[in-house]
XYZ file of C-alpha atoms in Angstrom:
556
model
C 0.000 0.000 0.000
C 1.233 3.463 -1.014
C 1.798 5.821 1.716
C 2.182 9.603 2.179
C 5.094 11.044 4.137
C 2.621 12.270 6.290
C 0.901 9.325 6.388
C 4.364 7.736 6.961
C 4.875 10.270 10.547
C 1.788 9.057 11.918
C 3.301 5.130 11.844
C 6.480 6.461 13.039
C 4.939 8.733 15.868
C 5.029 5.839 18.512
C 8.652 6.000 18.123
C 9.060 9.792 18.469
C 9.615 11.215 22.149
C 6.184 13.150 21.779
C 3.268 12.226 23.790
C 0.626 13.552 22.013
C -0.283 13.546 17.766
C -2.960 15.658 16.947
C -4.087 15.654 13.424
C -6.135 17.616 11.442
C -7.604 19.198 7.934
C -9.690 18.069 5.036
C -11.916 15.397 4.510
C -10.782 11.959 2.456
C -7.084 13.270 3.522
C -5.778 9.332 4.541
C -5.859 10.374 8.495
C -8.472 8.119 9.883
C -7.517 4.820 9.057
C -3.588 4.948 9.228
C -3.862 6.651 12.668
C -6.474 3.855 13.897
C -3.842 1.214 12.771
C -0.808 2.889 14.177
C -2.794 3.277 17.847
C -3.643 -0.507 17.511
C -0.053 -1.552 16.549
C 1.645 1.104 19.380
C -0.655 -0.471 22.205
C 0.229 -3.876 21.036
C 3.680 -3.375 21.074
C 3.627 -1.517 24.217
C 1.376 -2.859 26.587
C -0.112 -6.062 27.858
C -3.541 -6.740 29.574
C -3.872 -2.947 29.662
C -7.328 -0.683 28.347
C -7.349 1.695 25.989
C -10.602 4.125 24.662
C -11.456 5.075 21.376
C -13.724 8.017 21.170
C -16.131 9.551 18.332
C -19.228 11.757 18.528
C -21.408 8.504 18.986
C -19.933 4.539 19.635
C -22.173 3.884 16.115
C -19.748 6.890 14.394
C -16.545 4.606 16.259
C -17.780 1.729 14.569
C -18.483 2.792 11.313
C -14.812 5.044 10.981
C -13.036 3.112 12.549
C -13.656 -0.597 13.866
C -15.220 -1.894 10.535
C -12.170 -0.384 8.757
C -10.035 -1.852 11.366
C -11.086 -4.943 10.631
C -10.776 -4.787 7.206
C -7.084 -4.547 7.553
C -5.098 -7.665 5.711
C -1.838 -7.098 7.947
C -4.077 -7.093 11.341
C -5.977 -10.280 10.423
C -3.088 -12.047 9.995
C -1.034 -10.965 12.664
C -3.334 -10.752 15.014
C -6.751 -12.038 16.854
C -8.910 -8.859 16.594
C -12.542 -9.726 17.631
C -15.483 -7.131 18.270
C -17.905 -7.468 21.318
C -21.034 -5.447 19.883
C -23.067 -5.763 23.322
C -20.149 -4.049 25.102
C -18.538 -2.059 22.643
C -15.109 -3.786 23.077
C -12.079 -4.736 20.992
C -10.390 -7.650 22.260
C -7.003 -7.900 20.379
C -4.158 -10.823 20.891
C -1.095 -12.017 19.426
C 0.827 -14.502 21.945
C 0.421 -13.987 24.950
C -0.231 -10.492 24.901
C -3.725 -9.302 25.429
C -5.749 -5.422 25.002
C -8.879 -4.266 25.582
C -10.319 -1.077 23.163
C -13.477 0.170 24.458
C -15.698 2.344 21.967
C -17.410 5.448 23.606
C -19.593 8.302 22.000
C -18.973 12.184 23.139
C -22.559 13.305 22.244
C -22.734 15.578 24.806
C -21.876 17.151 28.250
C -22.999 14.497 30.246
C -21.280 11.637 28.040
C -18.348 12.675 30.509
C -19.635 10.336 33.241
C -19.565 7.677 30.981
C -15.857 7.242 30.919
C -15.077 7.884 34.478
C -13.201 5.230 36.234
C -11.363 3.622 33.824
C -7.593 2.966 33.775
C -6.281 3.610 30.155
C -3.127 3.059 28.773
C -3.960 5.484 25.961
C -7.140 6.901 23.726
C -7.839 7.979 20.441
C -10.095 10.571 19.578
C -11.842 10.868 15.942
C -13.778 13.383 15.405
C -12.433 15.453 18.245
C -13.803 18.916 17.479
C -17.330 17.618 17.658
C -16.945 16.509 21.171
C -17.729 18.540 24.588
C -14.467 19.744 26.407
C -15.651 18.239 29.445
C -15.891 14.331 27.968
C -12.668 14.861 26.111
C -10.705 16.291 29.386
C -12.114 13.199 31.185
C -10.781 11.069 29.044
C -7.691 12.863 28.725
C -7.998 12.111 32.451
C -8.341 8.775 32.757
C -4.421 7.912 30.888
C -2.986 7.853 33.605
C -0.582 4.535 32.769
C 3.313 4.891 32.440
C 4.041 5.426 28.339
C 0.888 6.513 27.646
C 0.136 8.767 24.423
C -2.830 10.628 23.084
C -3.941 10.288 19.701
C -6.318 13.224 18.450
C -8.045 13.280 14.743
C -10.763 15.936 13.315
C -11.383 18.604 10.435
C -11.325 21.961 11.126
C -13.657 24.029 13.073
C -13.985 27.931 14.195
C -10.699 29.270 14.489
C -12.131 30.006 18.624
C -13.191 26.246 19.174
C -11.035 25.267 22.439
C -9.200 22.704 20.531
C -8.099 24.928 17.778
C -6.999 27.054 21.079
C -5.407 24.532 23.345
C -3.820 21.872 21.214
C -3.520 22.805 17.702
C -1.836 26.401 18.650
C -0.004 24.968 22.014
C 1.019 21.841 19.930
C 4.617 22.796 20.685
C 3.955 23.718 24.887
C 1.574 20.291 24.958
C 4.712 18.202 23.665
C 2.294 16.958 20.837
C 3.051 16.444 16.795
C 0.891 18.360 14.452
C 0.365 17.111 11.348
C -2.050 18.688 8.843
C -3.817 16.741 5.975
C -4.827 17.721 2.709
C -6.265 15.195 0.077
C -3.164 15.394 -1.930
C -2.060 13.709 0.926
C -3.884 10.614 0.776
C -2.406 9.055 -2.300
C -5.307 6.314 -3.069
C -7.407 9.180 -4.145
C -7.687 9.964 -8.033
C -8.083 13.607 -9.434
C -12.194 12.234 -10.310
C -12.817 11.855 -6.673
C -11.001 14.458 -5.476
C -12.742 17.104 -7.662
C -16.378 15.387 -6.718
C -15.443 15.652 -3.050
C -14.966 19.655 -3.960
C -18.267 20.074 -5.591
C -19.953 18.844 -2.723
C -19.199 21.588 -0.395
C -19.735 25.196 -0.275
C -19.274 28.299 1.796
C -17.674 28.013 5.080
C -17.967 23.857 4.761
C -15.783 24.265 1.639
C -13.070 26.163 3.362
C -13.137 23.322 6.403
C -13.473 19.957 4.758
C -11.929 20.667 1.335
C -8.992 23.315 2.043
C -9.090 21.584 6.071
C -9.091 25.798 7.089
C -9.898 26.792 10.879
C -12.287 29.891 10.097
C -15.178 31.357 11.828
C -18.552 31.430 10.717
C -19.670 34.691 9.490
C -21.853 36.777 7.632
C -24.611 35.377 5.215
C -25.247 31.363 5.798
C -26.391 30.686 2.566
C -23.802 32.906 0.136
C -23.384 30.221 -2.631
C -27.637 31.047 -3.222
C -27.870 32.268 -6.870
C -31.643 33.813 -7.802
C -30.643 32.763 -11.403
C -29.768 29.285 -10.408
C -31.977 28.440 -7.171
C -35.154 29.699 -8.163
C -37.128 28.291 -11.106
C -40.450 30.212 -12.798
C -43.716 28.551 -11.736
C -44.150 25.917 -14.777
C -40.707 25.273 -15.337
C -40.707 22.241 -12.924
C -40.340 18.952 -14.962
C -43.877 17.860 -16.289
C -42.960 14.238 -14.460
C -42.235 15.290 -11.561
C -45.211 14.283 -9.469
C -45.276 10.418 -11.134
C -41.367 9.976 -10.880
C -40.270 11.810 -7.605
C -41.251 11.358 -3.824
C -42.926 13.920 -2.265
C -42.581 14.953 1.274
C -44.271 18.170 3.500
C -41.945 19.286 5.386
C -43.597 21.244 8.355
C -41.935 23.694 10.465
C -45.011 24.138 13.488
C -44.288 27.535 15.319
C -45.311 28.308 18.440
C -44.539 32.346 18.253
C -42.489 32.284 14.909
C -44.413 31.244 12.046
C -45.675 27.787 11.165
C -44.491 26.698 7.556
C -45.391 23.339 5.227
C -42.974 23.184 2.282
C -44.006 20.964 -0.441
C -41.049 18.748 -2.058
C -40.212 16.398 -4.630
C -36.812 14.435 -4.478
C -36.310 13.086 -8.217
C -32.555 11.545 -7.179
C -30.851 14.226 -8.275
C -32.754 17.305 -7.440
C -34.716 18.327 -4.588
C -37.469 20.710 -5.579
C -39.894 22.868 -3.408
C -42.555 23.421 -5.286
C -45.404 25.191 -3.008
C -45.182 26.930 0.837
C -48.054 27.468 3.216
C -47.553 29.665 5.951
C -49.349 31.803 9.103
C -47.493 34.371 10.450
C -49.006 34.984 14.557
C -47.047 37.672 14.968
C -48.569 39.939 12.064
C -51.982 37.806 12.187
C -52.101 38.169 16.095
C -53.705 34.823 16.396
C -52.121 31.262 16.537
C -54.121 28.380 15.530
C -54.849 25.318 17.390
C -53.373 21.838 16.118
C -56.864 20.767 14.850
C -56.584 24.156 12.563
C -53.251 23.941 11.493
C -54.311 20.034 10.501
C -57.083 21.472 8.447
C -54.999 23.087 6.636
C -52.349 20.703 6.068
C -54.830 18.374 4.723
C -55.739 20.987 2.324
C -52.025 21.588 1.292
C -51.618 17.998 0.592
C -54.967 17.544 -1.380
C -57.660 15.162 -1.248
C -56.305 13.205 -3.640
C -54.827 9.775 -2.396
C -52.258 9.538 -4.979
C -51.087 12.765 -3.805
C -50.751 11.410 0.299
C -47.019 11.836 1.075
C -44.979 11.710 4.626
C -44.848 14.702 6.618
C -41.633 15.818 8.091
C -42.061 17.296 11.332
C -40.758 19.657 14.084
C -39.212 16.517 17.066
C -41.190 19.179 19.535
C -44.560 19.128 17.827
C -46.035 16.501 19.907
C -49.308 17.074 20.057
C -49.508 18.406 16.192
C -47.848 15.333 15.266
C -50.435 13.244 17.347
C -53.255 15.311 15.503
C -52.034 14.259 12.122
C -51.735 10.840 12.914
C -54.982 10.417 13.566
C -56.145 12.021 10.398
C -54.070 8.877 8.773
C -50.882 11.225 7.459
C -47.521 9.156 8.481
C -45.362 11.596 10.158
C -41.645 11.609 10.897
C -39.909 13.236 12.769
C -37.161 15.906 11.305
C -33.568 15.596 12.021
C -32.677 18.211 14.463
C -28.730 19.014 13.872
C -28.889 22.039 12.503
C -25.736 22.435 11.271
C -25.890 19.324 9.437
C -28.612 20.371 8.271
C -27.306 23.762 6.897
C -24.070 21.396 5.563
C -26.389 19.911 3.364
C -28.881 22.916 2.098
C -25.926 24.591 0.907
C -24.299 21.490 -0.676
C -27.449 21.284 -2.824
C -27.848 25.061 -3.530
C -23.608 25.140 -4.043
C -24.642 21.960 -6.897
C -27.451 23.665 -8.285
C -29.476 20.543 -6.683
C -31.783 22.689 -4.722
C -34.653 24.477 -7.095
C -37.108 26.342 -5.232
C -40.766 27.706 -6.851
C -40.118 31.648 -7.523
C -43.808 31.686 -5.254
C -41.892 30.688 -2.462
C -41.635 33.998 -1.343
C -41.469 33.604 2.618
C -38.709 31.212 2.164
C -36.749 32.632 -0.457
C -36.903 36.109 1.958
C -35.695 33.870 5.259
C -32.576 32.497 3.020
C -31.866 35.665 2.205
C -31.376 37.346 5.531
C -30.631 33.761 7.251
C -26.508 34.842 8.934
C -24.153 33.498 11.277
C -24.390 34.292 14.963
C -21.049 36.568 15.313
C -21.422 37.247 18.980
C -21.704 33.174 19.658
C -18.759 32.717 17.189
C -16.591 34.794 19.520
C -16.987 31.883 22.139
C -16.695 29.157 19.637
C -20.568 28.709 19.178
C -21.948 27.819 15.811
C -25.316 28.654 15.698
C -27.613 31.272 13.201
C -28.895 34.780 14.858
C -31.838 33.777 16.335
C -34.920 36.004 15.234
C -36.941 37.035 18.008
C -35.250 35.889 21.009
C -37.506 36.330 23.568
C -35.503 36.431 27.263
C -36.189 35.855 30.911
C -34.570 38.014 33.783
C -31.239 36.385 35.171
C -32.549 35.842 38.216
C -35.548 33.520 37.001
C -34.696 30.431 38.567
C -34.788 27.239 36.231
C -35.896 23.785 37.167
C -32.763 22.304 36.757
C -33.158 18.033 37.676
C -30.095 19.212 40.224
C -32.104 21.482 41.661
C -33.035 25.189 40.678
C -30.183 27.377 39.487
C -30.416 31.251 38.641
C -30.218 31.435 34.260
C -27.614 33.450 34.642
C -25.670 31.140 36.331
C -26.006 28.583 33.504
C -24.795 30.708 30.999
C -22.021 28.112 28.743
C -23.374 25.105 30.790
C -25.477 21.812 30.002
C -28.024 20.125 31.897
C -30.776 18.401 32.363
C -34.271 20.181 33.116
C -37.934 19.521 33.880
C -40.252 20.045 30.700
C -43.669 19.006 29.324
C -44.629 17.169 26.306
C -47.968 19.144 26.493
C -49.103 16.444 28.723
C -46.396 14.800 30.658
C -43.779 15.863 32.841
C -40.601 15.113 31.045
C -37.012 15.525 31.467
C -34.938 17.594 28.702
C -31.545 18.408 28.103
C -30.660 22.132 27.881
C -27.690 23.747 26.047
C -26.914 26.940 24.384
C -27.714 29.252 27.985
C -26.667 33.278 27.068
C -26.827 36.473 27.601
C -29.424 37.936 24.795
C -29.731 41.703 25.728
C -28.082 43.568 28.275
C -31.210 45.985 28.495
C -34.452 45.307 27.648
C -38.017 45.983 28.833
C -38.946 43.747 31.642
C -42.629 42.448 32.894
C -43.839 40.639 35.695
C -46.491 37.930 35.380
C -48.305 36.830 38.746
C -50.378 34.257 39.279
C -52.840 32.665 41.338
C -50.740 30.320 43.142
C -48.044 33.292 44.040
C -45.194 31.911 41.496
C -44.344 35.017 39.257
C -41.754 35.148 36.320
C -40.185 38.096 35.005
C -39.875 37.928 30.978
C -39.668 40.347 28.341
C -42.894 40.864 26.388
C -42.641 38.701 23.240
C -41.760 35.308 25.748
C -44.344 32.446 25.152
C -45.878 30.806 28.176
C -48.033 28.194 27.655
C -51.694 28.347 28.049
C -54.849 26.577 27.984
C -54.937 28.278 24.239
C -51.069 27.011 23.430
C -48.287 29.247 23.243
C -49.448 32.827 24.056
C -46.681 35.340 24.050
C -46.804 37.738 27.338
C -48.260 40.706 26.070
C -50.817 39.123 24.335
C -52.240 37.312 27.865
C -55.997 38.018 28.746
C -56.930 38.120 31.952
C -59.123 34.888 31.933
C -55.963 32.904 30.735
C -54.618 30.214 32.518
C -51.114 29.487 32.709
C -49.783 25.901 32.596
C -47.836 24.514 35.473
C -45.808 21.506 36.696
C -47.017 21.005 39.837
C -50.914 21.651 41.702
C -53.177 24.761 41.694
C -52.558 24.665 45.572
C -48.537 25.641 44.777
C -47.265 22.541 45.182
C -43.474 22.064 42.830
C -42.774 19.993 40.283
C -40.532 18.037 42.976
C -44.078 17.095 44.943
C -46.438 16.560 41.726
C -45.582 14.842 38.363
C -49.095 16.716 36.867
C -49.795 19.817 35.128
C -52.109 22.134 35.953
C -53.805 25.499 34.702
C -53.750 28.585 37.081
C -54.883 31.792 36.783
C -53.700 35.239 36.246
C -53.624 37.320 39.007
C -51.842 40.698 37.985
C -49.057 41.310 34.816
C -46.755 44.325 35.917
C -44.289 46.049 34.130
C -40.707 46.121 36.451
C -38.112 48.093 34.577
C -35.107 47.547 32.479
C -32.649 44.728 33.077
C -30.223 42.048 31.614
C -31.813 39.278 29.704
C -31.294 36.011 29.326
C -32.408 32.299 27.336
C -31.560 28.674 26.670
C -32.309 25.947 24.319
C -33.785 22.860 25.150
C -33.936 20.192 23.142
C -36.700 18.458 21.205
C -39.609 19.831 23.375
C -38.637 23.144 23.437
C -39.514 24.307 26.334
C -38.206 24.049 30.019
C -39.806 24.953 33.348
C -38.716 27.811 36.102
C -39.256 29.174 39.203
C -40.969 26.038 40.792
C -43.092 25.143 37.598
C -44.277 27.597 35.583
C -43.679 26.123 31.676
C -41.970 28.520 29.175
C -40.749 28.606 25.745
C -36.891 28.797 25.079
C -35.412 30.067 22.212
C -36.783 29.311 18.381
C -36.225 30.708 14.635
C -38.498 29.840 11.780
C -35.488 28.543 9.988
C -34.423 26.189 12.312
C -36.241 23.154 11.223
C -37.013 24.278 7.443
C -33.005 23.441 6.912
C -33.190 20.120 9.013
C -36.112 18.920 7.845
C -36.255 19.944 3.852
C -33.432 17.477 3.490
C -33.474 14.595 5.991
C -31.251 12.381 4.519
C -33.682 11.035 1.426
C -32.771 9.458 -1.472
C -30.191 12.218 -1.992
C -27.072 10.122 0.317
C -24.378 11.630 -1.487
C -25.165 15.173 0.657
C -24.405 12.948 3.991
């Protein structure tokens, strides 16, 4: 097998005096799989009867990068005993009389940190390393704690103010570690073909990452590869087959304060084409509808003809929209919620001229346009789009953390667990994303019946016996939904919700603001029960759920 010279440092970086190897830069480069077989190959030649970890965003992205590659490899299967125990993630690996275990762990998120504590490990690998929280990585930085031990990190570029861009790949030199950065002219088993498909499939800031392996911020407009020319096609100009040959999906985006959106598509294996939009705006209409309206009109989108029935692709935190459709016989799924896959792929299809949308799509074609990068979350290594109408609590609003309660403000660049509501149930989410949103803003109190008050800024949702109602728009013969008993008892001493009324809604002053994201249900409790909406844009699930991963695989 042909080999790079860079490729060639990572086999000889066992035998250098460094301690750590951190690699990085584009996709396809020849990284992954000559790093995997060096760690394997190091350990057994190093250790016996000793454990080592190897880490990805998810143990079914470890298995799939690197143990089925693994083995794959001719030179391991006949030099060595490599077996793979599934139901405990585990690499068992002999030659002799020598013996190593390689567990497989995911770094999803900030509690996957717990789930390597304890262990004794002679070294660990980490793919994908960028992807992971700080806190799992440290911890597992933690646990290598055996004599001759070495660290072994692998990703593609990020922000240029992620921590590891920060702490390893500009300290390589302080850390002791070897730096080696990949292009894909450094993977020689890749022909010119492939390496000029794998640069039409990116575009943007995804380009600049994967293809010329760049650490650069996010900024400015998302979607800058969007031509009007190229994008957009005249009503009529869709081809004439399209509804006999391609699959058709309605992808719904169900707002609570933002506006709920059905997009009609048609994937025809090459192209993805949104052909028709439907959409209320409450804010400018003043009004949201209930789930049995916003069904009406779905089933009116998708037309009374059964050849024209298709899946809908809906919002994870629409549960009781969802249920609504269900029952009306529509099979629903539920969108993929990674938004910045999600963006990934829009702007792969828009970059490839794979993404037509109808020139009547006007609400969409307007949120593209002014759809940009979050610069003040980029300055702390946060990826995210501006949020549009971010409505905020007061920092002192105390949020039902499963810990215990904890002032918002007091959150702020943490993860956790919280107590939420299905519309329904008492559920437990998982909250992220906890900031600062306005250092002054216009403050009100709401009061209610059972004495528990929270202090929001105007435009924040609380949920009601008529859904999501948005502060300033509460009546007085509204009742607000709780987690706990009209008599005041918590969440901690009831597992029900309950609807109590408004007593008085006073304005307070001006004062620091602040919100979180939970995910899937999309909404968290605070100050002893009293449900509220966190943050939301009306983009957020049009770019996860227009392409879910159909027919078009190549995008993935």
């Amino acid at each position: 097998m042909a080999l790079s010279s860079k490729q060639r440092e990572i086999l000889r970086f066992p035998y250098t005096d460094y301690t750590a190897l951190v690699c990085d830069g584009a996709v396809r480069s020849g990284k992954t799989s000559i790093m995997s077989l060096s760690f394997v190959l190091w350990a057994m030649g190093n250790f016996n009867n000793r454990a080592f970890a190897i880490c990805g965003k998810s143990v079914g992205a470890v298995e799939r990068n690197i143990v089925t590659p693994l083995l794959g490899i001719r030179y391991l299967q006949q030099n060595f005993d490599m077996r793979y125990n599934r139901g405990d993630h585990m690499i068992i690996v002999r030659r002799g009389v020598k013996e190593n275990r390689f567990y497989l762990f995911g770094g999803k998120d900030e509690s996957s940190a717990a789930l390597i504590q304890g262990i004794t490990l002679a070294g660990v690998l980490l793919d994908e390393v960028a992807l992971m929280p700080r806190s799992f990585v440290e911890q597992a930085l933690a646990r290598c704690s055996v004599t001759g031990r070495k660290l072994w990190f692998n990703c593609n570029p990020d922000s240029n103010y992620h921590w590891f861009y920060k702490e390893w790949i500009r300290r390589a030199h302080e850390r002791n570690a070897l730096h080696l950065h990949f292009t894909m002219d450094d993977n020689p088993s890749l022909s010119d073909d492939i390496k000029a498909q794998y640069k039409s499939m990116f575009a943007g800031i995804f380009y600049q990452r994967y293809i010329e392996g760049l650490w650069v911020a996010a900024d400015g407009v998302i979607y800058d590869m969007f031509s009007e020319s190229e994008n957009v096609y005249r009503k009529g100009d869709e081809p004439k087959s399209l509804c006999r040959s391609a699959v058709k999906y309605i992808g719904v985006d169900y707002g609570t304060i933002n506006d709920t959106v059905f997009l009609e598509a048609f994937d025809d294996g090459e192209t993805l084409w949104i052909t028709r939009e439907y959409r209320w705006a409450s804010r400018e209409q003043r009004r949201q509808k209930t789930d049995s309206e916003y069904a009406d009109d779905f089933m009116e989108f998708m037309g009374s003809d059964p050849e024209g029935a298709c899946p809908a692709i809906v919002d994870p935190s629409a549960a009781s929209f969802k249920e609504e459709l269900t029952r009306r016989g529509v099979y629903v799924r539920d969108a993929e919620n990674d938004v910045l896959d999600g963006i990934r792929k829009v702007s792969t299809l828009m970059g490839q001229r794979r993404l037509k949308i109808c020139e009547t799509c006007t609400g969409l074609l307007e949120e593209l346009s002014g759809y940009v990068w979050d610069e003040k979350a980029a300055l702390n290594g946060v990826e995210k789009p501006v949020k549009q109408n971010d409505h905020c609590l007061t920092g002192d609003t105390l949020v039902d953390a499963v810990g215990g309660p904890v002032p918002i403000r007091e959150l702020v660049g943490k993860a956790g667990e919280v107590y939420c509501t299905d519309g329904c149930k008492v559920k437990v989410g998982t909250f992220r994303d906890v900031r600062m949103t306005q250092e002054q803003a216009d403050v009100f109190e709401v009061e209610l019946a059972n004495g528990k008050k929270v202090k929001a800024t105007a435009d924040h949702p609380l949920l009601t016996q008529r859904g999501w109602v948005m502060l300033k728009d509460l009546r007085t013969d509204d009742r607000v939904a709780c987690i706990g008993g009209n008599d005041g008892t918590s969440y901690l001493q009831s597992a029900q919700l309950s609807l109590v009324g408004i007593k008085a809604i006073n304005s307070v002053g001006i004062e620091p603001v602040y919100n979180m994201e939970v995910e899937e249900l999309h909404n968290f409790s605070v100050n002893g029960g009293i449900v509220v909406h966190n943050c939301m844009d009306a983009m957020r699930y049009l770019v996860a759920t227009t392409i879910p991963g159909w027919r078009l695989g190549e995008v993935n």
